[in-house]
mmCIF file of C-alpha atoms and ligand atoms in Angstrom:
data_model
loop_
_atom_site.group_PDB
_atom_site.id
_atom_site.type_symbol
_atom_site.label_atom_id
_atom_site.label_comp_id
_atom_site.label_asym_id
_atom_site.label_seq_id
_atom_site.Cartn_x
_atom_site.Cartn_y
_atom_site.Cartn_z
ATOM 1 C CA UNK U 1 -12.172 -285.426 57.119
ATOM 2 C CA UNK U 2 -14.313 -283.991 59.881
ATOM 3 C CA UNK U 3 -16.666 -285.852 62.167
ATOM 4 C CA UNK U 4 -18.657 -284.915 65.258
ATOM 5 C CA UNK U 5 -18.412 -288.125 67.245
ATOM 6 C CA UNK U 6 -20.516 -289.141 70.219
ATOM 7 C CA UNK U 7 -17.701 -290.914 72.049
ATOM 8 C CA UNK U 8 -19.839 -291.690 75.084
ATOM 9 C CA UNK U 9 -23.218 -290.487 76.329
ATOM 10 C CA UNK U 10 -22.930 -286.817 77.192
ATOM 11 C CA UNK U 11 -19.564 -286.419 75.437
ATOM 12 C CA UNK U 12 -19.024 -285.104 71.917
ATOM 13 C CA UNK U 13 -15.658 -284.892 70.215
ATOM 14 C CA UNK U 14 -14.648 -283.008 67.074
ATOM 15 C CA UNK U 15 -12.489 -285.419 65.081
ATOM 16 C CA UNK U 16 -10.677 -283.301 62.484
ATOM 17 C CA UNK U 17 -8.667 -286.170 61.061
ATOM 18 C CA UNK U 18 -11.351 -288.795 60.668
ATOM 19 C CA UNK U 19 -10.376 -291.255 57.961
ATOM 20 C CA UNK U 20 -13.723 -291.008 56.126
ATOM 21 C CA UNK U 21 -15.767 -293.776 54.561
ATOM 22 C CA UNK U 22 -13.354 -296.232 53.025
ATOM 23 C CA UNK U 23 -15.445 -298.771 51.116
ATOM 24 C CA UNK U 24 -18.887 -298.505 49.648
ATOM 25 C CA UNK U 25 -21.163 -301.371 50.626
ATOM 26 C CA UNK U 26 -23.846 -303.094 48.573
ATOM 27 C CA UNK U 27 -27.115 -301.180 48.470
ATOM 28 C CA UNK U 28 -25.576 -297.924 49.669
ATOM 29 C CA UNK U 29 -24.575 -294.609 48.163
ATOM 30 C CA UNK U 30 -21.890 -292.274 49.444
ATOM 31 C CA UNK U 31 -22.960 -288.731 50.266
ATOM 32 C CA UNK U 32 -20.715 -285.732 50.702
ATOM 33 C CA UNK U 33 -22.555 -284.025 53.583
ATOM 34 C CA UNK U 34 -23.138 -280.262 53.250
ATOM 35 C CA UNK U 35 -25.036 -279.697 56.492
ATOM 36 C CA UNK U 36 -26.822 -281.638 59.208
ATOM 37 C CA UNK U 37 -29.364 -280.346 61.685
ATOM 38 C CA UNK U 38 -29.750 -281.508 65.265
ATOM 39 C CA UNK U 39 -32.915 -283.510 65.940
ATOM 40 C CA UNK U 40 -34.531 -284.050 69.332
ATOM 41 C CA UNK U 41 -33.633 -287.722 68.901
ATOM 42 C CA UNK U 42 -29.940 -286.756 68.535
ATOM 43 C CA UNK U 43 -30.239 -284.960 71.884
ATOM 44 C CA UNK U 44 -31.860 -288.115 73.341
ATOM 45 C CA UNK U 45 -28.916 -290.144 71.982
ATOM 46 C CA UNK U 46 -26.473 -287.603 73.404
ATOM 47 C CA UNK U 47 -28.127 -287.876 76.820
ATOM 48 C CA UNK U 48 -28.252 -291.692 76.670
ATOM 49 C CA UNK U 49 -32.070 -291.788 76.590
ATOM 50 C CA UNK U 50 -31.800 -293.691 73.312
ATOM 51 C CA UNK U 51 -29.251 -296.348 72.568
ATOM 52 C CA UNK U 52 -26.406 -295.699 70.173
ATOM 53 C CA UNK U 53 -25.838 -299.457 70.125
ATOM 54 C CA UNK U 54 -29.373 -300.029 68.784
ATOM 55 C CA UNK U 55 -29.536 -297.087 66.397
ATOM 56 C CA UNK U 56 -25.910 -297.211 65.218
ATOM 57 C CA UNK U 57 -25.934 -293.788 63.542
ATOM 58 C CA UNK U 58 -25.758 -290.188 64.709
ATOM 59 C CA UNK U 59 -27.352 -287.369 62.709
ATOM 60 C CA UNK U 60 -30.079 -288.142 60.213
ATOM 61 C CA UNK U 61 -31.294 -284.702 59.039
ATOM 62 C CA UNK U 62 -28.739 -283.831 56.383
ATOM 63 C CA UNK U 63 -28.299 -282.609 52.855
ATOM 64 C CA UNK U 64 -25.405 -283.185 50.513
ATOM 65 C CA UNK U 65 -24.207 -284.393 47.150
ATOM 66 C CA UNK U 66 -23.995 -288.034 46.058
ATOM 67 C CA UNK U 67 -20.360 -288.802 45.264
ATOM 68 C CA UNK U 68 -20.803 -292.522 44.570
ATOM 69 C CA UNK U 69 -24.267 -293.703 43.524
ATOM 70 C CA UNK U 70 -23.472 -297.420 43.870
ATOM 71 C CA UNK U 71 -26.038 -299.401 41.858
ATOM 72 C CA UNK U 72 -28.050 -296.202 41.295
ATOM 73 C CA UNK U 73 -31.371 -297.467 42.665
ATOM 74 C CA UNK U 74 -34.371 -295.087 42.633
ATOM 75 C CA UNK U 75 -32.768 -292.919 39.964
ATOM 76 C CA UNK U 76 -30.058 -291.613 42.316
ATOM 77 C CA UNK U 77 -26.970 -290.603 40.344
ATOM 78 C CA UNK U 78 -23.541 -289.243 41.203
ATOM 79 C CA UNK U 79 -23.474 -285.461 41.518
ATOM 80 C CA UNK U 80 -27.148 -285.310 42.538
ATOM 81 C CA UNK U 81 -28.112 -283.003 45.445
ATOM 82 C CA UNK U 82 -30.066 -284.978 48.009
ATOM 83 C CA UNK U 83 -31.727 -284.574 51.380
ATOM 84 C CA UNK U 84 -32.498 -287.293 53.904
ATOM 85 C CA UNK U 85 -36.195 -287.995 54.175
ATOM 86 C CA UNK U 86 -36.374 -291.550 55.555
ATOM 87 C CA UNK U 87 -39.188 -292.762 53.336
ATOM 88 C CA UNK U 88 -38.655 -296.454 53.707
ATOM 89 C CA UNK U 89 -41.315 -298.530 52.071
ATOM 90 C CA UNK U 90 -41.190 -301.838 50.237
ATOM 91 C CA UNK U 91 -44.862 -301.747 49.219
ATOM 92 C CA UNK U 92 -45.213 -305.486 49.871
ATOM 93 C CA UNK U 93 -45.025 -306.246 53.579
ATOM 94 C CA UNK U 94 -48.122 -306.372 55.828
ATOM 95 C CA UNK U 95 -47.434 -302.853 57.156
ATOM 96 C CA UNK U 96 -47.121 -301.354 53.678
ATOM 97 C CA UNK U 97 -50.217 -303.184 52.445
ATOM 98 C CA UNK U 98 -52.239 -301.985 55.437
ATOM 99 C CA UNK U 99 -51.507 -298.282 55.317
ATOM 100 C CA UNK U 100 -48.599 -298.279 57.761
ATOM 101 C CA UNK U 101 -45.499 -297.820 55.574
ATOM 102 C CA UNK U 102 -43.856 -295.907 58.426
ATOM 103 C CA UNK U 103 -43.509 -299.307 60.124
ATOM 104 C CA UNK U 104 -42.049 -300.998 57.049
ATOM 105 C CA UNK U 105 -38.402 -301.131 58.063
ATOM 106 C CA UNK U 106 -36.149 -300.164 60.878
ATOM 107 C CA UNK U 107 -33.841 -297.237 60.287
ATOM 108 C CA UNK U 108 -30.955 -299.011 61.986
ATOM 109 C CA UNK U 109 -28.007 -299.436 59.619
ATOM 110 C CA UNK U 110 -29.570 -296.958 57.164
ATOM 111 C CA UNK U 111 -26.645 -294.617 57.749
ATOM 112 C CA UNK U 112 -23.000 -295.216 58.427
ATOM 113 C CA UNK U 113 -21.829 -293.278 60.392
ATOM 114 C CA UNK U 114 -24.588 -290.640 59.950
ATOM 115 C CA UNK U 115 -24.895 -287.007 58.967
ATOM 116 C CA UNK U 116 -22.643 -285.488 61.624
ATOM 117 C CA UNK U 117 -19.630 -286.339 59.474
ATOM 118 C CA UNK U 118 -18.299 -284.949 56.222
ATOM 119 C CA UNK U 119 -19.307 -288.069 54.355
ATOM 120 C CA UNK U 120 -21.596 -290.955 55.075
ATOM 121 C CA UNK U 121 -22.932 -294.101 53.493
ATOM 122 C CA UNK U 122 -26.693 -294.129 53.032
ATOM 123 C CA UNK U 123 -28.839 -297.159 52.237
ATOM 124 C CA UNK U 124 -30.508 -296.755 48.866
ATOM 125 C CA UNK U 125 -32.099 -299.912 47.532
ATOM 126 C CA UNK U 126 -35.202 -300.313 45.382
ATOM 127 C CA UNK U 127 -37.157 -301.172 48.560
ATOM 128 C CA UNK U 128 -35.531 -298.632 50.822
ATOM 129 C CA UNK U 129 -34.985 -295.049 49.756
ATOM 130 C CA UNK U 130 -33.570 -292.949 52.547
ATOM 131 C CA UNK U 131 -32.786 -289.914 50.419
ATOM 132 C CA UNK U 132 -34.726 -287.670 48.058
ATOM 133 C CA UNK U 133 -33.344 -285.622 45.156
ATOM 134 C CA UNK U 134 -33.588 -281.899 45.914
ATOM 135 C CA UNK U 135 -35.030 -279.324 43.520
ATOM 136 C CA UNK U 136 -32.960 -276.205 42.709
ATOM 137 C CA UNK U 137 -35.397 -273.946 44.605
ATOM 138 C CA UNK U 138 -34.146 -275.151 47.970
ATOM 139 C CA UNK U 139 -30.706 -274.528 49.486
ATOM 140 C CA UNK U 140 -28.648 -277.103 51.389
ATOM 141 C CA UNK U 141 -29.244 -275.529 54.809
ATOM 142 C CA UNK U 142 -33.040 -275.355 54.481
ATOM 143 C CA UNK U 143 -33.083 -278.867 52.985
ATOM 144 C CA UNK U 144 -31.900 -280.300 56.317
ATOM 145 C CA UNK U 145 -35.498 -279.631 57.464
ATOM 146 C CA UNK U 146 -36.836 -282.280 55.082
ATOM 147 C CA UNK U 147 -37.060 -285.133 57.596
ATOM 148 C CA UNK U 148 -38.607 -283.066 60.442
ATOM 149 C CA UNK U 149 -40.971 -281.512 57.894
ATOM 150 C CA UNK U 150 -41.946 -285.032 56.882
ATOM 151 C CA UNK U 151 -42.716 -285.912 60.546
ATOM 152 C CA UNK U 152 -44.623 -282.639 61.042
ATOM 153 C CA UNK U 153 -46.542 -283.100 57.804
ATOM 154 C CA UNK U 154 -47.649 -286.532 59.019
ATOM 155 C CA UNK U 155 -48.754 -285.060 62.382
ATOM 156 C CA UNK U 156 -50.708 -282.348 60.537
ATOM 157 C CA UNK U 157 -52.351 -284.985 58.321
ATOM 158 C CA UNK U 158 -53.285 -287.013 61.427
ATOM 159 C CA UNK U 159 -55.011 -283.889 62.803
ATOM 160 C CA UNK U 160 -57.313 -284.014 59.754
ATOM 161 C CA UNK U 161 -58.440 -280.441 60.311
ATOM 162 C CA UNK U 162 -61.410 -278.662 58.819
ATOM 163 C CA UNK U 163 -60.637 -275.118 57.602
ATOM 164 C CA UNK U 164 -61.540 -272.751 60.423
ATOM 165 C CA UNK U 165 -60.524 -275.115 63.219
ATOM 166 C CA UNK U 166 -58.733 -273.632 66.203
ATOM 167 C CA UNK U 167 -55.474 -275.351 67.128
ATOM 168 C CA UNK U 168 -53.083 -275.450 70.066
ATOM 169 C CA UNK U 169 -49.618 -276.966 69.677
ATOM 170 C CA UNK U 170 -47.789 -277.838 72.888
ATOM 171 C CA UNK U 171 -44.014 -277.669 72.409
ATOM 172 C CA UNK U 172 -42.328 -275.088 70.213
ATOM 173 C CA UNK U 173 -39.443 -277.365 69.296
ATOM 174 C CA UNK U 174 -38.839 -278.158 65.640
ATOM 175 C CA UNK U 175 -41.706 -280.622 65.170
ATOM 176 C CA UNK U 176 -44.205 -278.456 67.074
ATOM 177 C CA UNK U 177 -43.241 -275.321 65.181
ATOM 178 C CA UNK U 178 -43.265 -276.892 61.730
ATOM 179 C CA UNK U 179 -46.560 -278.672 62.467
ATOM 180 C CA UNK U 180 -48.052 -275.329 63.590
ATOM 181 C CA UNK U 181 -46.940 -273.636 60.342
ATOM 182 C CA UNK U 182 -48.323 -276.490 58.221
ATOM 183 C CA UNK U 183 -51.691 -276.458 60.061
ATOM 184 C CA UNK U 184 -51.907 -272.716 59.477
ATOM 185 C CA UNK U 185 -51.298 -273.274 55.763
ATOM 186 C CA UNK U 186 -54.006 -275.966 55.798
ATOM 187 C CA UNK U 187 -56.595 -273.422 56.908
ATOM 188 C CA UNK U 188 -56.666 -273.455 60.717
ATOM 189 C CA UNK U 189 -58.285 -270.214 61.884
ATOM 190 C CA UNK U 190 -55.966 -269.799 64.845
ATOM 191 C CA UNK U 191 -52.823 -271.660 65.834
ATOM 192 C CA UNK U 192 -51.422 -271.051 69.308
ATOM 193 C CA UNK U 193 -48.007 -272.405 70.315
ATOM 194 C CA UNK U 194 -47.504 -273.165 74.006
ATOM 195 C CA UNK U 195 -44.146 -273.740 75.659
ATOM 196 C CA UNK U 196 -42.490 -273.330 79.064
ATOM 197 C CA UNK U 197 -39.191 -271.861 77.860
ATOM 198 C CA UNK U 198 -39.268 -268.054 77.928
ATOM 199 C CA UNK U 199 -36.283 -267.969 75.597
ATOM 200 C CA UNK U 200 -37.953 -270.214 73.013
ATOM 201 C CA UNK U 201 -41.256 -268.310 73.237
ATOM 202 C CA UNK U 202 -39.472 -264.985 72.733
ATOM 203 C CA UNK U 203 -37.852 -266.356 69.568
ATOM 204 C CA UNK U 204 -41.130 -267.704 68.192
ATOM 205 C CA UNK U 205 -42.774 -264.319 68.822
ATOM 206 C CA UNK U 206 -39.854 -262.463 67.258
ATOM 207 C CA UNK U 207 -40.164 -264.582 64.103
ATOM 208 C CA UNK U 208 -43.920 -263.971 64.055
ATOM 209 C CA UNK U 209 -44.659 -267.581 63.131
ATOM 210 C CA UNK U 210 -47.583 -268.334 65.463
ATOM 211 C CA UNK U 211 -49.326 -266.777 68.452
ATOM 212 C CA UNK U 212 -47.871 -267.993 71.741
ATOM 213 C CA UNK U 213 -48.871 -268.627 75.343
ATOM 214 C CA UNK U 214 -46.444 -269.246 78.196
ATOM 215 C CA UNK U 215 -47.698 -272.272 80.154
ATOM 216 C CA UNK U 216 -46.060 -270.824 83.282
ATOM 217 C CA UNK U 217 -48.801 -268.172 83.243
ATOM 218 C CA UNK U 218 -51.379 -269.048 85.891
ATOM 219 C CA UNK U 219 -54.183 -268.147 83.486
ATOM 220 C CA UNK U 220 -52.780 -269.963 80.429
ATOM 221 C CA UNK U 221 -55.970 -272.023 80.041
ATOM 222 C CA UNK U 222 -58.185 -268.926 80.159
ATOM 223 C CA UNK U 223 -55.955 -267.401 77.485
ATOM 224 C CA UNK U 224 -56.464 -270.510 75.328
ATOM 225 C CA UNK U 225 -60.244 -270.330 75.735
ATOM 226 C CA UNK U 226 -60.337 -266.599 75.073
ATOM 227 C CA UNK U 227 -58.473 -266.980 71.813
ATOM 228 C CA UNK U 228 -59.372 -270.505 70.673
ATOM 229 C CA UNK U 229 -62.918 -271.138 71.876
ATOM 230 C CA UNK U 230 -64.984 -270.961 75.057
ATOM 231 C CA UNK U 231 -64.932 -274.737 75.578
ATOM 232 C CA UNK U 232 -61.400 -275.247 74.303
ATOM 233 C CA UNK U 233 -59.800 -275.673 70.892
ATOM 234 C CA UNK U 234 -60.827 -278.094 68.155
ATOM 235 C CA UNK U 235 -57.407 -279.701 67.807
ATOM 236 C CA UNK U 236 -54.438 -280.086 70.144
ATOM 237 C CA UNK U 237 -51.038 -281.347 69.029
ATOM 238 C CA UNK U 238 -48.749 -282.596 71.799
ATOM 239 C CA UNK U 239 -45.115 -282.242 70.720
ATOM 240 C CA UNK U 240 -43.186 -282.023 73.977
ATOM 241 C CA UNK U 241 -42.634 -285.620 75.078
ATOM 242 C CA UNK U 242 -43.416 -284.540 78.663
ATOM 243 C CA UNK U 243 -46.125 -286.726 80.195
ATOM 244 C CA UNK U 244 -47.477 -283.946 82.428
ATOM 245 C CA UNK U 245 -48.234 -281.859 79.338
ATOM 246 C CA UNK U 246 -50.868 -284.444 78.379
ATOM 247 C CA UNK U 247 -52.916 -283.178 81.316
ATOM 248 C CA UNK U 248 -52.745 -279.657 79.869
ATOM 249 C CA UNK U 249 -53.670 -281.090 76.464
ATOM 250 C CA UNK U 250 -56.817 -282.718 77.946
ATOM 251 C CA UNK U 251 -57.715 -279.333 79.486
ATOM 252 C CA UNK U 252 -57.103 -277.307 76.320
ATOM 253 C CA UNK U 253 -59.088 -279.474 73.898
ATOM 254 C CA UNK U 254 -62.849 -278.950 73.576
ATOM 255 C CA UNK U 255 -65.359 -281.777 74.150
ATOM 256 C CA UNK U 256 -65.404 -283.915 71.013
ATOM 257 C CA UNK U 257 -62.042 -282.482 69.954
ATOM 258 C CA UNK U 258 -58.951 -284.169 68.610
ATOM 259 C CA UNK U 259 -55.591 -284.772 70.206
ATOM 260 C CA UNK U 260 -52.582 -285.726 68.101
ATOM 261 C CA UNK U 261 -49.604 -287.105 69.993
ATOM 262 C CA UNK U 262 -46.483 -286.430 67.950
ATOM 263 C CA UNK U 263 -43.835 -286.829 70.620
ATOM 264 C CA UNK U 264 -41.803 -289.583 72.221
ATOM 265 C CA UNK U 265 -42.416 -290.323 75.904
ATOM 266 C CA UNK U 266 -39.477 -291.781 77.763
ATOM 267 C CA UNK U 267 -41.276 -292.132 81.105
ATOM 268 C CA UNK U 268 -44.419 -293.793 82.523
ATOM 269 C CA UNK U 269 -47.687 -291.857 82.811
ATOM 270 C CA UNK U 270 -47.524 -291.588 86.621
ATOM 271 C CA UNK U 271 -50.761 -290.273 88.139
ATOM 272 C CA UNK U 272 -52.117 -288.754 84.917
ATOM 273 C CA UNK U 273 -55.927 -288.515 85.133
ATOM 274 C CA UNK U 274 -57.410 -290.313 82.101
ATOM 275 C CA UNK U 275 -61.092 -289.591 82.700
ATOM 276 C CA UNK U 276 -61.208 -286.725 80.130
ATOM 277 C CA UNK U 277 -60.763 -289.260 77.308
ATOM 278 C CA UNK U 278 -64.265 -290.613 77.999
ATOM 279 C CA UNK U 279 -65.854 -287.485 79.492
ATOM 280 C CA UNK U 280 -64.844 -285.307 76.559
ATOM 281 C CA UNK U 281 -65.243 -288.045 73.946
ATOM 282 C CA UNK U 282 -61.781 -287.287 72.645
ATOM 283 C CA UNK U 283 -60.293 -288.662 69.463
ATOM 284 C CA UNK U 284 -56.637 -289.406 70.143
ATOM 285 C CA UNK U 285 -54.240 -290.152 67.312
ATOM 286 C CA UNK U 286 -50.566 -290.955 67.338
ATOM 287 C CA UNK U 287 -48.280 -289.608 64.638
ATOM 288 C CA UNK U 288 -45.166 -291.652 64.014
ATOM 289 C CA UNK U 289 -43.128 -289.983 61.349
ATOM 290 C CA UNK U 290 -41.565 -289.923 58.963
ATOM 291 C CA UNK U 291 -44.248 -291.258 56.675
ATOM 292 C CA UNK U 292 -43.896 -291.586 52.899
ATOM 293 C CA UNK U 293 -46.876 -289.449 51.860
ATOM 294 C CA UNK U 294 -46.719 -289.239 48.078
ATOM 295 C CA UNK U 295 -48.390 -287.051 45.490
ATOM 296 C CA UNK U 296 -50.198 -289.025 42.808
ATOM 297 C CA UNK U 297 -47.240 -288.635 40.436
ATOM 298 C CA UNK U 298 -44.942 -290.177 43.059
ATOM 299 C CA UNK U 299 -43.174 -287.077 44.351
ATOM 300 C CA UNK U 300 -42.810 -286.370 48.074
ATOM 301 C CA UNK U 301 -45.637 -284.368 49.653
ATOM 302 C CA UNK U 302 -43.337 -283.341 52.527
ATOM 303 C CA UNK U 303 -40.692 -282.004 50.143
ATOM 304 C CA UNK U 304 -43.349 -280.028 48.275
ATOM 305 C CA UNK U 305 -44.602 -278.622 51.596
ATOM 306 C CA UNK U 306 -41.082 -277.651 52.659
ATOM 307 C CA UNK U 307 -40.432 -275.888 49.347
ATOM 308 C CA UNK U 308 -43.770 -274.080 49.588
ATOM 309 C CA UNK U 309 -43.314 -272.966 53.222
ATOM 310 C CA UNK U 310 -39.525 -272.507 53.164
ATOM 311 C CA UNK U 311 -39.740 -268.713 53.524
ATOM 312 C CA UNK U 312 -41.346 -269.211 56.944
ATOM 313 C CA UNK U 313 -39.639 -272.424 57.999
ATOM 314 C CA UNK U 314 -36.055 -271.336 57.287
ATOM 315 C CA UNK U 315 -36.520 -268.597 59.918
ATOM 316 C CA UNK U 316 -36.270 -271.199 62.683
ATOM 317 C CA UNK U 317 -32.711 -272.171 61.643
ATOM 318 C CA UNK U 318 -29.501 -270.999 63.286
ATOM 319 C CA UNK U 319 -26.407 -272.036 61.339
ATOM 320 C CA UNK U 320 -23.215 -273.144 63.134
ATOM 321 C CA UNK U 321 -19.811 -273.856 61.637
ATOM 322 C CA UNK U 322 -18.428 -277.336 62.319
ATOM 323 C CA UNK U 323 -15.946 -275.885 64.856
ATOM 324 C CA UNK U 324 -18.914 -274.590 66.901
ATOM 325 C CA UNK U 325 -20.796 -277.904 66.910
ATOM 326 C CA UNK U 326 -20.659 -278.315 70.701
ATOM 327 C CA UNK U 327 -22.247 -274.884 71.142
ATOM 328 C CA UNK U 328 -24.925 -275.905 68.638
ATOM 329 C CA UNK U 329 -25.860 -278.863 70.857
ATOM 330 C CA UNK U 330 -25.835 -276.665 73.988
ATOM 331 C CA UNK U 331 -28.038 -274.063 72.310
ATOM 332 C CA UNK U 332 -30.536 -276.707 71.181
ATOM 333 C CA UNK U 333 -30.767 -278.048 74.710
ATOM 334 C CA UNK U 334 -31.170 -274.611 76.339
ATOM 335 C CA UNK U 335 -33.703 -273.319 73.807
ATOM 336 C CA UNK U 336 -31.286 -270.600 72.600
ATOM 337 C CA UNK U 337 -31.624 -272.115 69.117
ATOM 338 C CA UNK U 338 -34.955 -273.340 67.729
ATOM 339 C CA UNK U 339 -33.177 -275.467 65.139
ATOM 340 C CA UNK U 340 -29.402 -275.737 64.983
ATOM 341 C CA UNK U 341 -27.872 -276.681 61.645
ATOM 342 C CA UNK U 342 -24.185 -277.584 61.492
ATOM 343 C CA UNK U 343 -22.460 -276.692 58.274
ATOM 344 C CA UNK U 344 -19.682 -278.848 56.859
ATOM 345 C CA UNK U 345 -19.257 -277.047 53.523
HETATM 346 ZN ZN1 ZN Z 401 -35.271 -286.035 63.027
HETATM 347 ZN ZN1 ZN Z 402 -42.982 -302.713 53.594
#
């Protein structure tokens, strides 16, 4: 069996003769992985910015087929096509009862060893459903976008836009791009993506997903105001994880506007000027995905969104064979790929 192993921080190894998952544990199902995409958090693990000891899995954005359904909780059966969505909610703890199901449980131990291997165990108990059954309309490669789409959908919901709002999204990585596409579908009048990678911006323009501005341009703020509103845009989404971009976000948003922070900061705020929060009367919201937003009949709102927008969203994917996995990681880090998906089948 094949496995892409993170043997130490900064070092990946293709293990062609991995022994596979030997025993199924209580409360888990075994999934035959079709494909797994590389998340920004996988890159953070790779670089040692997150701890493999704490998180204990590598690769969480995968699709595949259940080959052993264990106790069959949540209607999961053998042979079912599934995608990882991370909707973990018991419905009974304080977090769940107070509108914060995304805090219900830790993801640690949810996957063993994770989606960068040909098969993996996945926790699936009545109170913890990591996977969602996939409808026929979506293919295995596109379905690897389910978890990032879930995070982006939550960020878009946190933005709580009014149709006609102008929007700027900082960071044209996966979450920024998908959030931008969702906000457009929700009725934003203009959505501008801002990034500092010329390569990434060229790709976004080529795919014609959103308008773009290069933040290396000296007049980037004038460009924002020209296109999004004289005093700034109604909503800014920060999806870079770079503290200094928050300053740009404060500049780009109009007085009384909203700022959604949908990224992970690994460093302190340094000398960031915080006065605009009061001066501009900003509303600042965090967005910690994934979040189990459900339709009234219980189905996943993120999955429905992905199916609906898949024609656009699948454009961001570059597919790599397992043997080219190291290049896939390099291309994600350089911006040569917007979203790298590694194919096992
Ligand atoms: Zn992810
Ligand atoms: Zn709970």
